[in-house]
Amino acid sequence: MDKFILFLAVTAVLISSCNRKEEPQEHGHPHEEPGGLEPLAYTLYSQYCEVFVEFKPLVAGSASKFATHVTVLGEQFSALSEGSVTVSLIMAGKGIRQKADKPSTPGIYRLALTPATAGIGKLVFEIKTKFYTDQLVIDSVQVYPDEKTAISAQPEEAATGSDISYLKEQAWKVDFANEPARIEPFSEVIYTTGQVQPAPGDEVVVSATLDGIVQLGSRPLASGQAVKSGQTLLSINGKQLTENNLDVQLAKAQTDFDRAKAAYERDQQLIAKQLITGREVEASKAEFENTGKVLSSLSANYKVGGKSIPAPTSGFIRNVLVQSGQYVSQGEPLFTITKNQNLVIRADVSQKDAGLVSQLRSASIRIPYNDKTISGEQLGAKILSYGRSADPQTGYLPVMLQVNNTSELVPGTFVNVWLKTQPTANALVVKESTLIEEQGNFYVYVQTAGESFQKREVKTGKRDGEKVQLLSGVKPGERVVTKGGYQIRLSSLSGALPAHGHEH
């Protein structure tokens, strides 16, 4: 009995499953009926945005819906979320239009037009935001008299087996960007490493002006501390010294100055009475001036028992060479101030590149500890000098490069350097970020349509740390993905597409 009841339950479940209809998978691209109109797709670019629009061929008297995707260009592409989009169909000087004041979802504007007559016209997309107004045009758009004519005019669908679908909704959610491959001058490049050093004349070593004991203020000096010209940094006290005591020296200098001053004033009176010669007056004047200079030097920044040491220039403390309570002799270095305006990078060039050294004009660098690349234009890079002979210890030729200081560059650290010669030829170049390496080969993703991409193997040429020369695989003007290539790769491996909002 129990077995019979179990049999009936299983049979009921099977019958129910067989009668249930299969629900279609949600996707924004509904299947077209055989023989129906296939949608058209256009991808347009301007200075500010990309417009990817899909719509069925225009037929007189029939409404055509436009799924208009607007992407804001920049370092990272994003969906246009605020602004209006207007589409206009202009034929023989007359037109129809529709405007959407806001997107139905961020980046997607839904519009529709119903042409009145057949013919050839142009579609105009006007985009207005609080930052800019833009206009993009599709020329020579055919409006068919009826759907049968439109269907017969449809070209056969081309095979796109190598294309990868990557939707706008996916790209808007990640760090994504692309740009056209360009033909431009490109330099011969020497890749090497270099050490950041202070620029000659950009550092000042401050030394002790007397013997004594170092006394630091309430705020100890530290490397990197900003200082202003004339600011007191420390003092040296020689009050307890038996020799070279500043107080004793100052008292003697004052006495010598007073004596020389009195002698000079007396000689001025005597020369007026022609009782002494002019030579004697000049000698007493020279003595008076010399003792005054000694007194001025000793009394500058004087305080009882010692002298304060000011910063001779504005800048930053590079290093402090003394400690509080330390005895120093006159002339001994106390600290170093860097003006922090320029730096020098010493790059060592291999002997195999010796023939290019005299042609060097600029350089780009990459900072390993933050993986940031800085171009020669940003650095204000300038070749100061290069060695005519190899270093006897390393065998390399030194090249001295002057650059503007930035907060990222730290004297004493090492950086990657791309030394550039004068550009002599045109080359097809893209950003280095476009390259994806797989098992020693390089690939890029090329956008072939609004939501279609191709993975292309490329051969690379010279590099300058920011851009790379492509020898094959990409044509000038083709848009290559500079950010988001790995996300496209992962999407192609998954084989799944998210729900799409396209409407035809």
XYZ file of C-alpha atoms in Angstrom:
504
model
C 0.000 0.000 0.000
C 2.770 2.419 0.941
C 4.574 1.672 -2.298
C 1.411 2.420 -4.294
C 0.962 5.830 -2.606
C 4.616 6.714 -3.298
C 4.139 5.750 -6.959
C 1.122 8.072 -7.284
C 3.036 11.022 -5.699
C 6.009 10.671 -8.048
C 3.731 10.365 -11.068
C 1.917 13.580 -10.093
C 5.184 15.493 -9.838
C 6.320 14.266 -13.252
C 3.032 15.230 -14.915
C 3.166 18.683 -13.313
C 6.731 19.196 -14.550
C 5.829 18.201 -18.089
C 2.894 20.646 -18.225
C 4.955 23.645 -16.929
C 6.062 26.081 -19.695
C 9.762 27.072 -19.907
C 10.210 30.732 -18.937
C 12.496 32.714 -21.310
C 15.804 34.036 -19.887
C 15.744 37.782 -19.276
C 17.927 39.646 -21.769
C 17.412 42.957 -23.441
C 17.871 41.589 -26.980
C 14.632 39.832 -27.909
C 14.923 37.304 -30.711
C 13.720 38.714 -34.004
C 11.132 36.731 -35.903
C 12.443 35.069 -39.068
C 12.308 37.553 -41.906
C 11.793 40.528 -39.560
C 13.765 43.771 -39.371
C 17.194 43.451 -37.821
C 18.297 46.387 -35.644
C 20.967 48.843 -36.748
C 23.753 49.920 -34.402
C 26.029 52.956 -34.550
C 28.874 54.076 -32.301
C 29.723 57.777 -32.391
C 32.467 59.690 -30.601
C 32.980 63.351 -29.795
C 35.343 65.259 -27.546
C 33.095 64.673 -24.559
C 31.165 61.460 -25.017
C 30.461 58.208 -26.821
C 26.967 57.503 -28.142
C 26.046 53.903 -28.891
C 22.561 53.727 -30.377
C 20.459 50.783 -31.560
C 17.244 51.077 -33.575
C 15.328 49.222 -36.275
C 15.536 50.568 -39.856
C 13.294 53.590 -40.302
C 10.017 52.972 -42.115
C 7.565 55.705 -43.108
C 4.554 55.715 -40.847
C 6.100 53.316 -38.295
C 7.602 54.219 -34.942
C 11.278 53.331 -34.437
C 12.562 53.106 -30.889
C 16.115 54.287 -30.108
C 18.064 52.734 -27.235
C 20.659 55.476 -26.825
C 23.633 54.760 -24.557
C 25.624 57.843 -23.587
C 29.062 57.388 -22.038
C 31.035 60.290 -20.584
C 34.665 60.100 -21.702
C 37.641 60.734 -19.425
C 40.239 58.877 -17.425
C 37.408 56.516 -16.493
C 34.343 56.175 -18.710
C 31.007 56.560 -16.930
C 27.290 56.576 -17.683
C 25.680 59.969 -18.248
C 23.261 60.279 -15.332
C 22.197 63.936 -15.630
C 21.361 65.795 -18.812
C 18.995 65.674 -21.775
C 19.280 63.880 -25.112
C 17.357 64.901 -28.238
C 17.209 62.866 -31.444
C 16.195 64.578 -34.699
C 15.554 63.186 -38.188
C 16.174 65.845 -40.833
C 15.087 65.276 -44.435
C 15.015 67.922 -47.192
C 15.403 70.708 -44.664
C 12.521 69.515 -42.505
C 12.646 67.352 -39.445
C 11.013 65.625 -36.534
C 12.467 65.292 -33.056
C 11.987 63.871 -29.586
C 13.675 64.837 -26.349
C 14.360 62.886 -23.154
C 15.129 65.142 -20.200
C 16.679 62.350 -18.168
C 17.782 58.754 -18.672
C 15.445 55.866 -17.959
C 18.400 54.265 -16.219
C 21.863 55.875 -15.836
C 23.415 56.146 -19.282
C 20.395 54.889 -21.295
C 17.927 57.275 -22.952
C 14.836 55.825 -24.649
C 13.560 57.799 -27.623
C 11.301 57.160 -30.638
C 10.620 58.747 -34.025
C 7.902 58.130 -36.632
C 9.030 59.317 -40.083
C 6.253 60.662 -42.317
C 7.840 60.053 -45.724
C 10.484 57.852 -47.314
C 13.846 59.211 -48.426
C 17.363 59.857 -47.179
C 18.105 62.096 -44.206
C 20.362 62.381 -41.200
C 19.976 61.634 -37.519
C 21.233 64.276 -35.091
C 21.807 63.530 -31.388
C 22.038 66.608 -29.168
C 23.334 66.169 -25.624
C 23.014 68.933 -23.068
C 24.522 68.834 -19.573
C 25.468 71.509 -17.065
C 29.071 71.143 -18.232
C 28.806 71.014 -22.037
C 26.560 70.807 -25.098
C 27.397 68.216 -27.719
C 26.098 67.122 -31.112
C 26.712 63.877 -32.981
C 25.406 63.079 -36.488
C 24.648 59.942 -38.506
C 24.581 60.921 -42.174
C 22.749 59.232 -45.069
C 20.092 57.417 -43.080
C 17.545 55.635 -45.278
C 13.817 55.863 -44.533
C 11.996 53.050 -46.361
C 8.458 53.342 -47.764
C 7.362 50.072 -46.148
C 8.674 47.217 -44.027
C 8.891 44.803 -46.965
C 11.284 47.124 -48.779
C 13.337 47.585 -45.614
C 13.639 43.812 -45.106
C 14.739 43.220 -48.697
C 17.425 45.905 -48.336
C 18.944 44.294 -45.259
C 22.489 42.990 -45.805
C 23.322 39.426 -44.895
C 24.522 39.161 -41.322
C 28.301 38.935 -41.177
C 29.938 36.293 -39.044
C 31.325 37.691 -35.796
C 32.787 34.595 -34.233
C 35.861 36.416 -32.940
C 33.913 39.250 -31.322
C 33.422 39.391 -27.557
C 30.249 40.972 -26.218
C 30.798 43.369 -23.315
C 27.777 45.485 -22.468
C 27.774 49.158 -21.556
C 26.167 48.273 -18.244
C 29.235 46.135 -17.481
C 31.745 48.770 -18.566
C 30.059 51.499 -16.504
C 30.518 49.485 -13.310
C 34.306 49.085 -13.593
C 37.385 51.202 -14.263
C 37.077 51.291 -18.052
C 38.413 53.502 -20.867
C 39.590 53.287 -24.460
C 41.297 55.542 -26.956
C 42.356 55.414 -30.625
C 45.771 54.089 -31.635
C 47.660 57.069 -33.052
C 50.504 57.706 -35.449
C 52.955 60.123 -33.853
C 56.689 60.794 -33.460
C 58.358 58.287 -31.189
C 61.834 58.328 -29.735
C 64.536 55.714 -29.546
C 64.564 54.730 -25.899
C 67.202 53.459 -23.488
C 65.748 51.676 -20.470
C 67.824 51.725 -17.303
C 67.721 52.600 -13.619
C 68.777 55.807 -11.907
C 69.344 57.247 -8.473
C 67.664 60.458 -7.330
C 70.180 63.025 -6.058
C 70.006 66.672 -4.919
C 70.731 69.165 -7.688
C 74.074 71.041 -7.573
C 73.564 74.420 -5.913
C 70.190 73.363 -4.589
C 71.629 72.453 -1.185
C 73.234 74.633 1.464
C 75.442 73.247 4.204
C 75.232 75.407 7.354
C 78.402 75.345 9.477
C 79.319 76.475 12.978
C 80.542 80.068 13.186
C 82.341 79.547 16.513
C 83.509 76.883 18.926
C 80.958 75.854 21.516
C 78.174 73.584 22.689
C 75.139 73.015 20.465
C 71.798 73.990 21.981
C 68.651 72.978 20.098
C 65.365 74.804 20.634
C 62.162 73.432 22.123
C 61.300 71.961 18.719
C 64.070 69.567 17.618
C 65.192 69.701 14.005
C 64.113 66.793 11.825
C 64.645 65.741 8.216
C 61.911 67.083 5.951
C 61.077 70.009 8.253
C 60.232 73.221 6.373
C 62.274 76.311 7.324
C 62.215 79.970 6.294
C 65.149 82.214 5.549
C 66.358 83.889 8.765
C 64.602 81.427 11.062
C 66.693 80.497 14.110
C 67.394 76.775 14.048
C 69.851 76.307 16.930
C 72.434 78.165 18.991
C 76.052 77.572 19.960
C 77.144 78.514 23.476
C 80.858 79.079 24.166
C 80.524 80.748 27.587
C 82.238 77.923 29.444
C 85.201 77.718 27.065
C 88.601 78.948 28.302
C 89.875 79.370 24.769
C 88.064 81.011 21.858
C 85.442 82.293 24.298
C 82.972 84.421 22.327
C 82.347 86.885 25.155
C 86.093 87.518 25.472
C 86.495 87.840 21.713
C 83.538 90.221 21.507
C 84.874 92.406 24.307
C 88.273 92.594 22.620
C 86.657 93.363 19.256
C 84.638 96.178 20.857
C 87.780 97.639 22.438
C 89.709 97.445 19.157
C 86.823 99.073 17.305
C 86.508 101.936 19.822
C 90.273 102.575 19.691
C 90.334 102.542 15.867
C 87.313 104.820 15.700
C 88.898 107.392 18.025
C 92.166 107.276 16.064
C 90.381 107.799 12.766
C 88.328 110.725 14.109
C 91.525 112.321 15.490
C 93.348 111.880 12.165
C 90.459 113.536 10.332
C 90.964 116.634 12.494
C 94.736 116.574 11.972
C 94.479 116.251 8.196
C 92.176 119.281 8.175
C 95.020 121.237 9.810
C 97.528 119.632 7.441
C 99.439 118.145 10.373
C 99.519 114.562 8.947
C 99.645 113.086 5.463
C 96.745 111.607 3.556
C 98.407 108.185 3.682
C 98.224 108.179 7.485
C 94.507 109.032 7.346
C 93.831 106.199 4.870
C 95.638 103.752 7.161
C 93.579 104.750 10.195
C 90.388 104.585 8.094
C 91.228 101.041 6.950
C 91.881 99.984 10.560
C 88.576 101.494 11.632
C 86.642 99.650 8.892
C 88.378 96.315 9.522
C 87.705 96.353 13.262
C 84.089 97.268 12.526
C 83.705 94.208 10.285
C 85.171 91.933 12.964
C 82.834 93.380 15.587
C 79.822 93.052 13.278
C 80.661 89.442 12.468
C 81.056 88.470 16.119
C 77.979 90.335 17.318
C 75.647 89.031 14.566
C 72.959 86.811 16.138
C 74.780 87.193 19.463
C 73.223 86.309 22.752
C 74.965 86.132 26.123
C 77.499 83.336 25.953
C 76.845 82.321 22.347
C 75.235 82.874 18.941
C 72.063 81.718 17.245
C 72.373 80.010 13.862
C 69.694 81.082 11.351
C 68.609 79.395 8.106
C 70.414 81.125 5.223
C 67.615 80.220 2.793
C 64.092 78.858 2.746
C 63.662 75.158 2.067
C 63.603 71.854 3.894
C 65.985 70.246 6.360
C 67.651 67.383 4.508
C 69.753 66.049 7.379
C 70.882 67.133 10.843
C 74.543 66.410 11.618
C 74.718 67.360 15.317
C 72.909 66.672 18.569
C 72.005 68.920 21.474
C 74.944 69.197 23.927
C 77.524 68.241 21.305
C 80.755 70.263 21.110
C 81.523 71.672 17.668
C 84.448 73.593 16.256
C 84.191 76.631 14.037
C 83.524 75.531 10.447
C 82.040 72.135 11.394
C 78.835 71.233 9.416
C 75.638 71.456 11.456
C 72.801 70.654 9.028
C 71.886 70.729 5.342
C 69.027 72.696 3.799
C 67.664 71.798 0.375
C 65.633 74.302 -1.630
C 63.687 71.339 -2.975
C 63.201 72.886 -6.408
C 65.258 70.633 -8.642
C 66.702 67.168 -8.390
C 69.227 65.225 -10.427
C 68.822 61.630 -11.517
C 72.013 59.775 -12.313
C 71.219 57.067 -14.870
C 73.806 54.443 -15.810
C 73.796 53.483 -19.491
C 75.193 50.211 -20.805
C 78.125 50.363 -23.231
C 75.978 48.797 -25.962
C 73.903 52.021 -26.013
C 76.923 54.343 -26.002
C 76.170 55.458 -29.558
C 72.795 56.894 -28.502
C 73.980 58.831 -25.467
C 74.862 62.004 -27.398
C 71.352 62.024 -28.946
C 69.450 61.983 -25.641
C 66.953 64.813 -25.169
C 64.513 63.860 -22.397
C 63.315 61.048 -20.157
C 60.336 59.484 -18.399
C 60.565 57.734 -15.060
C 58.611 55.202 -13.040
C 58.724 55.273 -9.250
C 58.858 51.638 -8.058
C 57.516 52.240 -4.563
C 54.208 53.690 -5.827
C 54.247 52.346 -9.409
C 53.655 55.832 -10.823
C 54.970 56.887 -14.241
C 55.865 60.553 -14.818
C 56.467 61.870 -18.339
C 59.372 64.067 -19.379
C 57.000 67.003 -19.899
C 55.659 66.706 -16.350
C 59.187 66.423 -14.977
C 60.628 69.290 -17.006
C 63.375 66.772 -17.728
C 66.637 68.107 -19.154
C 69.883 66.279 -19.921
C 72.640 68.021 -17.945
C 75.622 65.951 -19.055
C 76.779 62.494 -20.009
C 80.026 60.653 -19.499
C 82.480 60.461 -22.379
C 84.043 57.390 -20.812
C 82.727 54.446 -18.817
C 82.932 54.320 -15.048
C 86.003 52.180 -14.242
C 84.162 50.356 -11.443
C 80.761 49.669 -13.042
C 81.568 49.868 -16.750
C 78.496 52.081 -17.350
C 78.306 55.573 -18.827
C 76.726 58.051 -16.386
C 73.975 60.368 -17.656
C 72.919 63.266 -15.414
C 69.265 64.273 -15.766
C 67.771 67.369 -14.113
C 64.085 67.176 -13.144
C 61.576 69.238 -11.221
C 61.130 67.996 -7.717
C 57.825 66.388 -6.862
C 56.510 65.029 -3.601
C 56.940 61.494 -4.978
C 60.697 61.781 -5.573
C 62.924 61.121 -2.591
C 66.694 61.821 -2.827
C 68.702 58.643 -2.425
C 66.047 56.323 -3.867
C 66.178 54.491 -7.187
C 63.751 54.862 -10.112
C 63.206 53.244 -13.512
C 64.320 55.552 -16.321
C 63.457 55.683 -20.029
C 65.996 57.968 -21.696
C 64.664 59.365 -24.972
C 66.461 60.503 -28.091
C 65.238 63.159 -30.507
C 62.145 61.778 -32.318
C 63.083 60.770 -35.846
C 60.148 58.711 -37.154
C 56.410 58.219 -36.885
C 55.092 55.159 -35.111
C 51.775 53.607 -34.138
C 51.621 54.006 -30.360
C 49.234 53.191 -27.523
C 49.434 53.438 -23.755
C 51.325 50.662 -22.009
C 48.212 49.943 -19.957
C 46.558 48.500 -23.094
C 48.904 45.500 -23.090
C 47.881 42.204 -21.521
C 50.578 39.573 -21.281
C 49.795 35.885 -21.533
C 52.577 33.286 -21.581
C 55.096 35.722 -23.005
C 52.797 37.081 -25.736
C 51.083 40.474 -25.703
C 47.436 41.158 -26.501
C 45.109 44.145 -26.649
C 41.333 44.458 -26.778
C 40.023 46.481 -29.733
C 36.506 47.923 -29.653
C 34.962 46.981 -33.007
C 31.470 48.268 -32.181
C 29.619 49.783 -29.252
C 29.501 46.536 -27.277
C 31.803 44.308 -29.340
C 35.493 43.730 -28.786
C 38.238 41.638 -30.349
C 41.249 40.197 -28.639
C 44.283 40.846 -30.853
C 47.817 39.576 -30.508
C 50.291 42.406 -31.095
C 53.996 42.737 -31.700
C 55.593 45.515 -29.686
C 58.504 47.779 -30.527
C 60.077 50.553 -28.484
C 58.735 51.715 -25.121
C 59.205 54.957 -23.233
C 57.630 54.034 -19.893
C 54.295 55.602 -20.791
C 53.593 54.451 -24.341
C 54.541 51.481 -26.464
C 55.011 51.126 -30.204
C 52.838 48.513 -31.942
C 54.360 46.807 -34.960
C 51.327 44.664 -35.846
C 47.834 43.694 -34.743
C 46.171 47.132 -34.675
C 45.462 49.749 -37.349
C 45.668 53.530 -36.845
C 42.434 54.945 -35.462
C 41.155 51.687 -33.997
C 40.070 52.168 -30.407
C 42.023 50.039 -27.954
C 41.007 49.406 -24.358
C 43.343 51.242 -21.983
C 41.499 50.283 -18.789
C 39.298 47.271 -18.158
C 40.955 44.728 -20.458
C 41.107 42.076 -17.771
C 37.395 42.517 -17.005
C 36.595 41.892 -20.694
C 38.778 38.789 -20.592
C 36.972 37.471 -17.505
C 33.602 38.224 -19.109
C 34.576 36.264 -22.239
C 35.642 33.289 -20.113
C 32.388 33.245 -18.131
C 30.255 33.137 -21.270
C 27.339 34.793 -19.437
C 25.750 38.162 -20.069
C 23.832 40.216 -17.511
C 20.308 41.410 -18.093
C 20.314 44.136 -20.742
C 17.966 47.059 -21.037
C 18.022 47.393 -24.820
C 14.756 47.931 -26.581
C 14.229 47.628 -30.298
